[in-house]
Coordinates of C-alpha atoms in Angstrom, one line a residue:
Chain Y
M131 CA -10.3 1.2 -10.5
G132 CA -10.6 0.2 -6.8
P133 CA -9.8 0.0 -4.3
L134 CA -11.3 3.6 -4.1
I135 CA -9.6 5.2 -1.1
P136 CA -6.0 4.5 -2.0
N137 CA -6.7 5.4 -5.7
E138 CA -8.3 8.6 -4.4
I139 CA -11.7 8.1 -6.3
I140 CA -12.8 9.0 -2.4
A141 CA -11.6 10.9 0.3
G142 CA -10.4 9.1 3.0
N143 CA -12.7 10.6 5.5
W144 CA -15.1 8.3 4.2
N145 CA -13.4 5.7 5.8
F146 CA -15.3 5.8 9.1
L147 CA -18.7 6.1 7.7
I148 CA -18.1 2.9 5.6
A149 CA -16.9 1.0 8.5
F150 CA -19.9 2.2 10.4
V151 CA -22.4 1.1 7.8
I152 CA -20.1 -2.2 7.4
G153 CA -20.3 -3.0 11.0
I154 CA -24.2 -2.4 11.3
G155 CA -24.8 -4.9 8.3
F156 CA -22.1 -7.5 10.2
G157 CA -24.0 -6.9 13.5
F158 CA -27.5 -7.5 11.6
V159 CA -26.2 -10.9 9.6
L160 CA -25.1 -12.0 12.8
E161 CA -28.3 -11.3 14.8
Q162 CA -30.2 -13.1 12.1
A163 CA -28.1 -16.1 11.9
G164 CA -28.8 -16.3 15.3
F165 CA -24.9 -15.7 16.7
S166 CA -26.2 -14.1 19.7
S167 CA -27.2 -17.6 21.3
S168 CA -24.0 -19.1 23.0
R169 CA -25.8 -22.3 22.7
K170 CA -25.9 -21.9 18.7
L171 CA -22.0 -21.0 19.2
A172 CA -21.1 -23.8 21.4
G173 CA -23.7 -26.5 19.0
M174 CA -20.2 -26.0 16.8
F175 CA -18.1 -27.4 18.9
Y176 CA -20.2 -30.7 19.8
G177 CA -21.6 -31.1 16.5
Y178 CA -25.5 -30.6 16.8
D179 CA -25.4 -27.2 15.0
T180 CA -22.7 -26.0 12.6
V181 CA -24.2 -23.1 11.4
V182 CA -21.4 -21.2 12.5
L183 CA -19.0 -22.9 10.2
K184 CA -21.6 -22.4 7.1
V185 CA -22.2 -19.0 7.4
F186 CA -18.7 -17.9 8.0
F187 CA -17.6 -20.0 5.6
T188 CA -20.1 -18.7 2.9
G189 CA -19.0 -15.1 4.0
A190 CA -15.4 -16.1 3.4
I191 CA -16.2 -17.4 -0.5
T192 CA -18.7 -14.8 -1.4
A193 CA -16.0 -12.4 -0.7
M194 CA -12.9 -14.3 -2.2
L195 CA -15.1 -14.9 -5.5
G196 CA -15.9 -11.5 -5.3
L197 CA -12.6 -10.0 -5.1
L198 CA -10.8 -12.3 -7.6
F199 CA -13.8 -11.6 -10.6
F200 CA -13.4 -7.6 -9.5
S201 CA -9.8 -8.3 -10.0
L202 CA -10.6 -9.9 -13.5
F203 CA -12.5 -7.3 -14.7
D204 CA -10.2 -4.8 -13.5
W205 CA -12.3 -3.2 -10.9
I206 CA -9.9 -3.6 -8.2
D207 CA -6.0 -3.7 -8.1
L208 CA -5.7 -6.3 -5.5
S209 CA -1.7 -5.6 -5.0
L210 CA -3.2 -2.4 -3.0
V211 CA -5.6 -4.4 -0.7
Y212 CA -3.9 -4.6 2.4
V213 CA -3.2 -7.8 3.5
N214 CA -2.4 -8.5 7.3
P215 CA 0.6 -9.9 8.2
T216 CA 1.2 -13.2 9.6
F217 CA 3.1 -13.7 12.7
L218 CA 2.9 -17.5 12.9
W219 CA 3.7 -17.7 16.9
S220 CA 0.9 -15.0 17.8
A221 CA -1.1 -16.4 15.3
I222 CA -1.3 -19.9 16.8
I223 CA -1.5 -18.8 20.6
G224 CA -4.0 -16.2 20.1
G225 CA -6.0 -18.8 18.1
V226 CA -5.8 -21.2 21.2
I227 CA -6.9 -18.3 23.5
M228 CA -9.7 -17.3 21.3
G229 CA -10.9 -21.1 21.0
L230 CA -10.6 -21.5 24.5
G231 CA -12.8 -18.4 25.4
F232 CA -15.3 -19.3 22.5
I233 CA -16.1 -22.2 23.9
T234 CA -16.2 -21.7 27.7
A235 CA -18.1 -18.6 27.2
G236 CA -20.3 -19.3 24.5
F237 CA -19.3 -16.4 22.2
C238 CA -16.4 -14.7 19.8
P239 CA -15.9 -10.8 20.5
G240 CA -18.4 -9.8 17.7
T241 CA -21.3 -12.0 18.9
S242 CA -20.7 -11.0 22.0
V243 CA -21.3 -7.4 21.1
C244 CA -24.6 -8.4 19.2
A245 CA -26.2 -10.6 22.4
A246 CA -25.0 -7.7 24.6
A247 CA -27.4 -5.4 22.5
I248 CA -29.9 -8.0 22.8
G249 CA -29.9 -7.7 26.3
K250 CA -27.7 -11.1 27.3
I251 CA -26.0 -10.6 31.0
D252 CA -23.4 -13.0 30.1
A253 CA -22.6 -11.3 26.8
M254 CA -22.1 -8.2 28.8
I255 CA -19.9 -9.8 31.6
F256 CA -17.9 -11.6 28.5
I257 CA -17.1 -8.1 27.0
V258 CA -15.8 -6.6 30.3
G259 CA -13.8 -10.1 30.3
I260 CA -12.1 -8.9 26.9
F261 CA -11.3 -5.3 28.0
L262 CA -9.7 -7.2 31.2
G263 CA -7.9 -9.5 28.5
I264 CA -6.9 -6.3 26.4
F265 CA -5.6 -4.6 29.5
I266 CA -3.6 -7.5 30.9
F267 CA -2.0 -7.7 27.6
G268 CA -1.3 -4.0 27.4
E269 CA 0.4 -3.8 30.7
S270 CA 2.1 -7.1 30.0
F271 CA 3.3 -6.0 26.5
P272 CA 7.3 -5.7 27.2
L273 CA 7.1 -9.3 28.4
L274 CA 5.2 -10.5 25.5
Q275 CA 6.9 -8.5 22.5
N276 CA 9.5 -11.0 21.5
L277 CA 6.4 -13.7 21.2
F278 CA 4.3 -11.0 19.7
V279 CA 6.7 -10.6 16.8
A280 CA 8.2 -14.2 16.8
G281 CA 7.7 -16.0 13.3
D282 CA 7.3 -12.9 11.2
M283 CA 6.6 -14.1 7.9
G284 CA 5.5 -11.1 5.8
S285 CA 2.2 -10.7 4.1
P286 CA 2.1 -14.5 2.5
K287 CA -1.2 -15.3 0.4
L288 CA -1.9 -19.2 0.8
N289 CA -2.0 -19.6 -3.1
Q290 CA 1.5 -18.4 -3.0
V291 CA 3.1 -20.3 -0.4
L292 CA 1.5 -23.6 -2.7
G293 CA 2.8 -22.2 -5.8
I294 CA -0.6 -22.1 -7.5
S295 CA -3.2 -19.4 -9.0
G296 CA -5.5 -17.6 -6.6
G297 CA -8.4 -18.9 -8.9
V298 CA -7.5 -22.9 -8.5
L299 CA -7.1 -22.0 -4.6
A300 CA -10.7 -20.4 -4.8
L301 CA -12.2 -23.6 -6.3
L302 CA -10.3 -25.8 -4.0
V303 CA -11.5 -23.7 -0.9
I304 CA -15.0 -23.7 -2.3
L305 CA -14.7 -27.3 -2.4
A306 CA -13.7 -27.6 0.9
A307 CA -16.3 -25.8 2.2
A308 CA -19.1 -27.9 0.6
I309 CA -17.5 -31.2 1.7
M310 CA -17.3 -29.3 5.4
F311 CA -20.8 -28.5 5.2
W312 CA -22.0 -32.0 4.1
I313 CA -20.2 -33.2 7.1
G314 CA -21.2 -30.8 9.2
E315 CA -25.3 -31.3 8.8
W316 CA -24.0 -35.4 8.9
A317 CA -23.1 -34.5 12.6
E318 CA -25.8 -32.4 13.3
R319 CA -27.9 -35.4 12.6
K320 CA -25.7 -37.6 14.2
F321 CA -25.6 -35.8 17.4
P322 CA -29.2 -34.0 17.9
R323 CA -30.0 -32.1 20.5
E324 CA -33.3 -30.8 21.1
E325 CA -34.4 -27.4 22.8
Y326 CA -31.4 -25.2 22.6
Chain C
M135 CA -33.5 -28.7 -6.3
K136 CA -33.5 -27.0 -2.6
P137 CA -31.9 -23.6 -3.1
R138 CA -29.1 -24.1 -1.3
N139 CA -28.0 -27.0 -3.6
L140 CA -28.4 -24.6 -6.0
A141 CA -26.4 -22.0 -4.1
V142 CA -23.6 -24.3 -3.6
G143 CA -23.9 -25.6 -7.5
I144 CA -23.4 -21.9 -8.4
M145 CA -20.5 -21.2 -6.1
I146 CA -18.4 -24.4 -7.4
L147 CA -19.5 -23.1 -10.8
L148 CA -18.2 -19.6 -10.3
G149 CA -15.0 -21.6 -8.8
I150 CA -14.6 -23.4 -12.0
V151 CA -14.7 -20.5 -13.9
I152 CA -12.2 -18.3 -11.8
A153 CA -9.7 -21.1 -11.7
M154 CA -9.8 -21.5 -15.5
V155 CA -9.3 -18.0 -16.5
P156 CA -5.8 -16.3 -16.4
E157 CA -5.0 -14.4 -13.2
N158 CA -5.3 -10.5 -14.0
T159 CA -1.8 -9.1 -13.4
T160 CA -3.8 -5.4 -13.2
K161 CA -1.8 -3.4 -15.4
P162 CA 1.2 -1.9 -13.2
F163 CA 1.1 1.0 -15.2
K164 CA -1.5 3.8 -14.2
L165 CA -1.1 6.4 -17.0
T166 CA -1.6 5.9 -20.7
A167 CA 0.6 6.4 -23.2
Q168 CA -1.3 9.6 -23.7
Q169 CA -1.3 11.1 -20.5
M170 CA 2.4 10.1 -20.2
L171 CA 3.4 12.6 -23.4
N172 CA 1.2 15.3 -21.8
A173 CA 3.3 14.8 -18.7
V174 CA 6.4 15.1 -20.8
N175 CA 5.6 18.1 -22.6
D176 CA 4.3 20.2 -19.7
G177 CA 7.8 19.8 -18.1
T178 CA 6.4 20.4 -14.6
E179 CA 8.4 17.8 -13.1
M180 CA 12.0 19.8 -13.9
V181 CA 13.1 21.7 -10.6
H182 CA 15.6 24.7 -11.6
P183 CA 18.8 24.4 -9.7
D184 CA 17.7 28.0 -8.4
L185 CA 14.5 26.4 -6.7
L186 CA 16.6 23.6 -5.3
A187 CA 19.4 25.6 -3.7
D188 CA 16.8 27.7 -2.0
W189 CA 14.7 24.5 -0.7
L190 CA 18.0 23.2 0.6
I191 CA 19.1 26.7 2.2
N192 CA 15.8 27.0 3.6
K193 CA 16.0 23.3 5.3
D194 CA 12.9 22.4 3.4
P195 CA 11.9 19.4 5.4
S196 CA 9.4 17.7 2.8
I197 CA 12.2 17.7 0.4
Q198 CA 14.2 14.5 -0.5
L199 CA 17.4 14.4 -3.0
I200 CA 17.6 11.1 -4.4
D201 CA 20.9 10.3 -6.4
V202 CA 19.9 7.7 -9.0
R203 CA 23.6 7.4 -10.6
S204 CA 25.9 4.2 -9.7
S205 CA 27.1 3.9 -6.0
D206 CA 30.6 4.7 -7.3
E207 CA 29.7 7.8 -8.8
F208 CA 27.6 8.4 -5.5
E209 CA 30.5 7.7 -3.0
K210 CA 32.8 10.1 -5.1
F211 CA 30.6 12.9 -5.0
H212 CA 26.6 13.8 -4.0
L213 CA 24.6 16.4 -3.0
D214 CA 24.3 16.9 0.9
Q215 CA 21.2 14.7 2.5
A216 CA 20.9 12.9 -0.8
I217 CA 19.9 9.2 -1.0
N218 CA 21.6 6.8 -3.6
V219 CA 19.2 4.7 -5.7
P220 CA 21.0 3.5 -8.5
R221 CA 18.8 4.1 -11.7
A222 CA 18.9 -0.2 -12.0
D223 CA 17.3 -0.5 -8.5
I224 CA 14.2 1.7 -8.7
L225 CA 11.7 -1.1 -9.0
S226 CA 13.4 -2.9 -5.9
P227 CA 11.2 -3.2 -3.3
D228 CA 13.5 -2.3 -1.0
Y229 CA 13.2 1.5 -2.1
R230 CA 9.2 1.2 -2.7
E231 CA 8.8 3.2 0.5
I232 CA 10.9 6.4 -0.9
W233 CA 8.7 6.7 -3.9
D234 CA 5.0 5.2 -2.5
Q235 CA 4.8 7.9 0.1
G236 CA 2.9 11.3 0.2
V237 CA 4.8 13.3 2.5
K238 CA 8.2 14.1 1.0
F239 CA 8.9 15.4 -2.5
N240 CA 11.3 13.2 -4.5
V241 CA 14.0 15.6 -6.2
I242 CA 16.0 13.0 -8.6
Y243 CA 19.1 13.9 -10.3
S244 CA 22.1 12.6 -12.0
N245 CA 24.9 14.1 -13.6
G246 CA 22.9 15.1 -16.6
S247 CA 19.2 14.7 -16.6
T248 CA 18.7 11.7 -18.9
T249 CA 19.2 9.3 -16.4
A250 CA 16.9 11.3 -14.1
H251 CA 14.2 11.3 -16.5
D252 CA 14.4 7.4 -17.2
A253 CA 14.1 7.0 -13.9
W254 CA 11.5 9.6 -13.5
M255 CA 9.4 8.2 -16.8
I256 CA 9.2 4.7 -15.1
L257 CA 8.0 5.9 -11.8
R258 CA 5.4 8.4 -12.9
Q259 CA 4.1 5.6 -15.3
L260 CA 3.8 3.9 -12.0
G261 CA 1.7 6.3 -10.7
Y262 CA 3.8 8.2 -8.2
Q263 CA 3.8 11.7 -8.4
N264 CA 5.5 13.7 -5.9
I265 CA 8.6 13.4 -8.0
G266 CA 10.6 15.9 -10.1
V267 CA 13.9 16.2 -11.8
L268 CA 16.6 18.5 -11.3
M269 CA 16.9 20.6 -14.3
G270 CA 20.3 19.7 -16.0
G271 CA 21.7 17.6 -13.3
L272 CA 24.6 18.0 -11.3
N273 CA 26.2 19.8 -14.3
Y274 CA 23.9 22.7 -14.6
W275 CA 23.9 22.5 -10.7
T276 CA 27.4 23.3 -10.9
E277 CA 27.5 25.8 -13.4
V278 CA 24.5 27.9 -12.0
V279 CA 24.5 27.3 -8.2
M280 CA 28.1 26.4 -7.4
N281 CA 30.0 28.5 -9.7
P282 CA 27.5 31.4 -10.8
K283 CA 29.4 34.0 -13.3
S284 CA 28.1 37.4 -12.8
P285 CA 26.0 38.8 -14.8
A286 CA 27.2 41.9 -17.3
A287 CA 26.5 45.4 -15.4
I288 CA 23.9 46.5 -17.6
L289 CA 21.6 43.6 -16.8
P290 CA 18.5 44.3 -14.7
D291 CA 18.3 44.2 -11.0
D292 CA 16.2 41.2 -10.7
E293 CA 19.4 39.4 -13.0
I294 CA 21.8 40.8 -10.2
A295 CA 19.7 39.9 -7.2
K296 CA 19.7 36.3 -8.9
Y297 CA 23.3 36.2 -9.1
E298 CA 23.5 37.3 -5.3
F299 CA 21.4 34.7 -4.3
R300 CA 23.6 32.3 -6.2
K301 CA 26.7 33.4 -4.8
G302 CA 25.2 32.7 -1.3
A303 CA 23.7 29.7 -1.9
S304 CA 27.1 28.6 -3.4
Q305 CA 28.7 29.5 -0.1
A306 CA 26.1 28.2 2.0
L307 CA 26.0 25.0 0.1
G308 CA 29.6 24.3 -0.2
G309 CA 30.1 25.4 -3.6
G310 CA 33.4 26.8 -6.0
S311 CA 35.1 23.7 -4.8
A312 CA 32.5 21.1 -5.8
S313 CA 32.9 19.8 -9.0
A314 CA 30.7 16.9 -10.3
P315 CA 32.3 14.0 -12.1
A316 CA 30.4 13.9 -15.0
T317 CA 30.9 11.2 -17.6
S318 CA 31.7 13.0 -21.0
A319 CA 29.3 11.0 -22.8
E320 CA 26.4 12.4 -20.8
I321 CA 27.7 15.7 -20.8
E322 CA 27.6 15.4 -24.6
V323 CA 24.1 14.3 -25.0
Q324 CA 23.0 16.7 -21.8
K325 CA 24.6 19.9 -23.1
P326 CA 21.7 20.8 -25.7
K327 CA 19.2 19.3 -23.5
I328 CA 19.8 21.9 -20.6
V329 CA 16.6 24.0 -20.8
P330 CA 18.0 27.7 -21.9
R331 CA 17.7 30.4 -19.0
K332 CA 16.1 32.3 -21.6
A333 CA 13.0 30.9 -21.0
K334 CA 12.9 32.1 -17.6
K335 CA 14.4 35.1 -18.4
A336 CA 11.5 35.9 -20.8
P337 CA 8.5 36.3 -18.3
Q338 CA 10.8 38.0 -15.9
G339 CA 12.0 41.0 -17.9
G340 CA 8.8 41.6 -19.4
C341 CA 7.1 42.0 -16.3

């Protein structure tokens, strides 16, 4: 049956409307989880608040289990689901830059928009920074191009690389998440911080 | 029990379930046997040489010719602009982009139409829709378009017009000298399969 648009069950024009609804839902969840507070996000790095880890991992696990069960019930053809290609060096360097921005500013791109929407000035400045970064990257792309495409690994899935089935990997990820949540809450007790 | 502990327990339980069930390799075939039979009965995939000649002369950019014979045969002779995808390699990921696109109409041909039809059947079952088969293959193409026979003078005008078109097409597409190196085995099998032109004539005469 699914995915709906590649299988032409609904027209491709629905893409934007669906993205719009999901985007609003995503923003709502970010705000509800308290992610428009940069202190909460920074708490992840200092250990006094690990809700970021918990929310994102719960989201990932829910989607992962959902897709696997949908595939099991023949509701979705996973081979038609787009998997972002892996460019190893881009991913590593981009991850470092993103992490630096995350800890220095206290936002990631999505949460900055949430925070700007509730009127936080630092978030608005952060968004200006995002566009500045995009502009610099765009203008210097010819210089960065080789690095950008270096380490092209295609679109491998972790379970294929490890040679195990998707279901076993899912179980391992769930167990890893449960352990991380437990460690996270231990850290919250260990490094408490009041009034943030 | 705290709700979140319950949630963790449910997640782990679901994880165990999904780890134990066999991985669903969702059926690659998109058409059921009945749908496939209907498609074969309809025969709408057949492209008559006249129609193909018309497309080629008009340089229709949406037409892509695919030669599914072996690369040796392809080297010896092939239609202009054709791409060689030997039948054995049609499922190779290298050629996936040829089939998996919604822009061009692929016309598959071989010497007769058996090889081309084999490829068409498999590809059609995989869900690719924009595929046609050159009716009668290169043999029929040579007979109809490259070396057209002049019709008897008593035939109706449209028959003569068709002949004129074929003669023109033959010149435009480098006919006359072209001869498809058909393997004898396939010709024998194929000759009876060539869809008789009568079928096309009947409605034309009637109108």
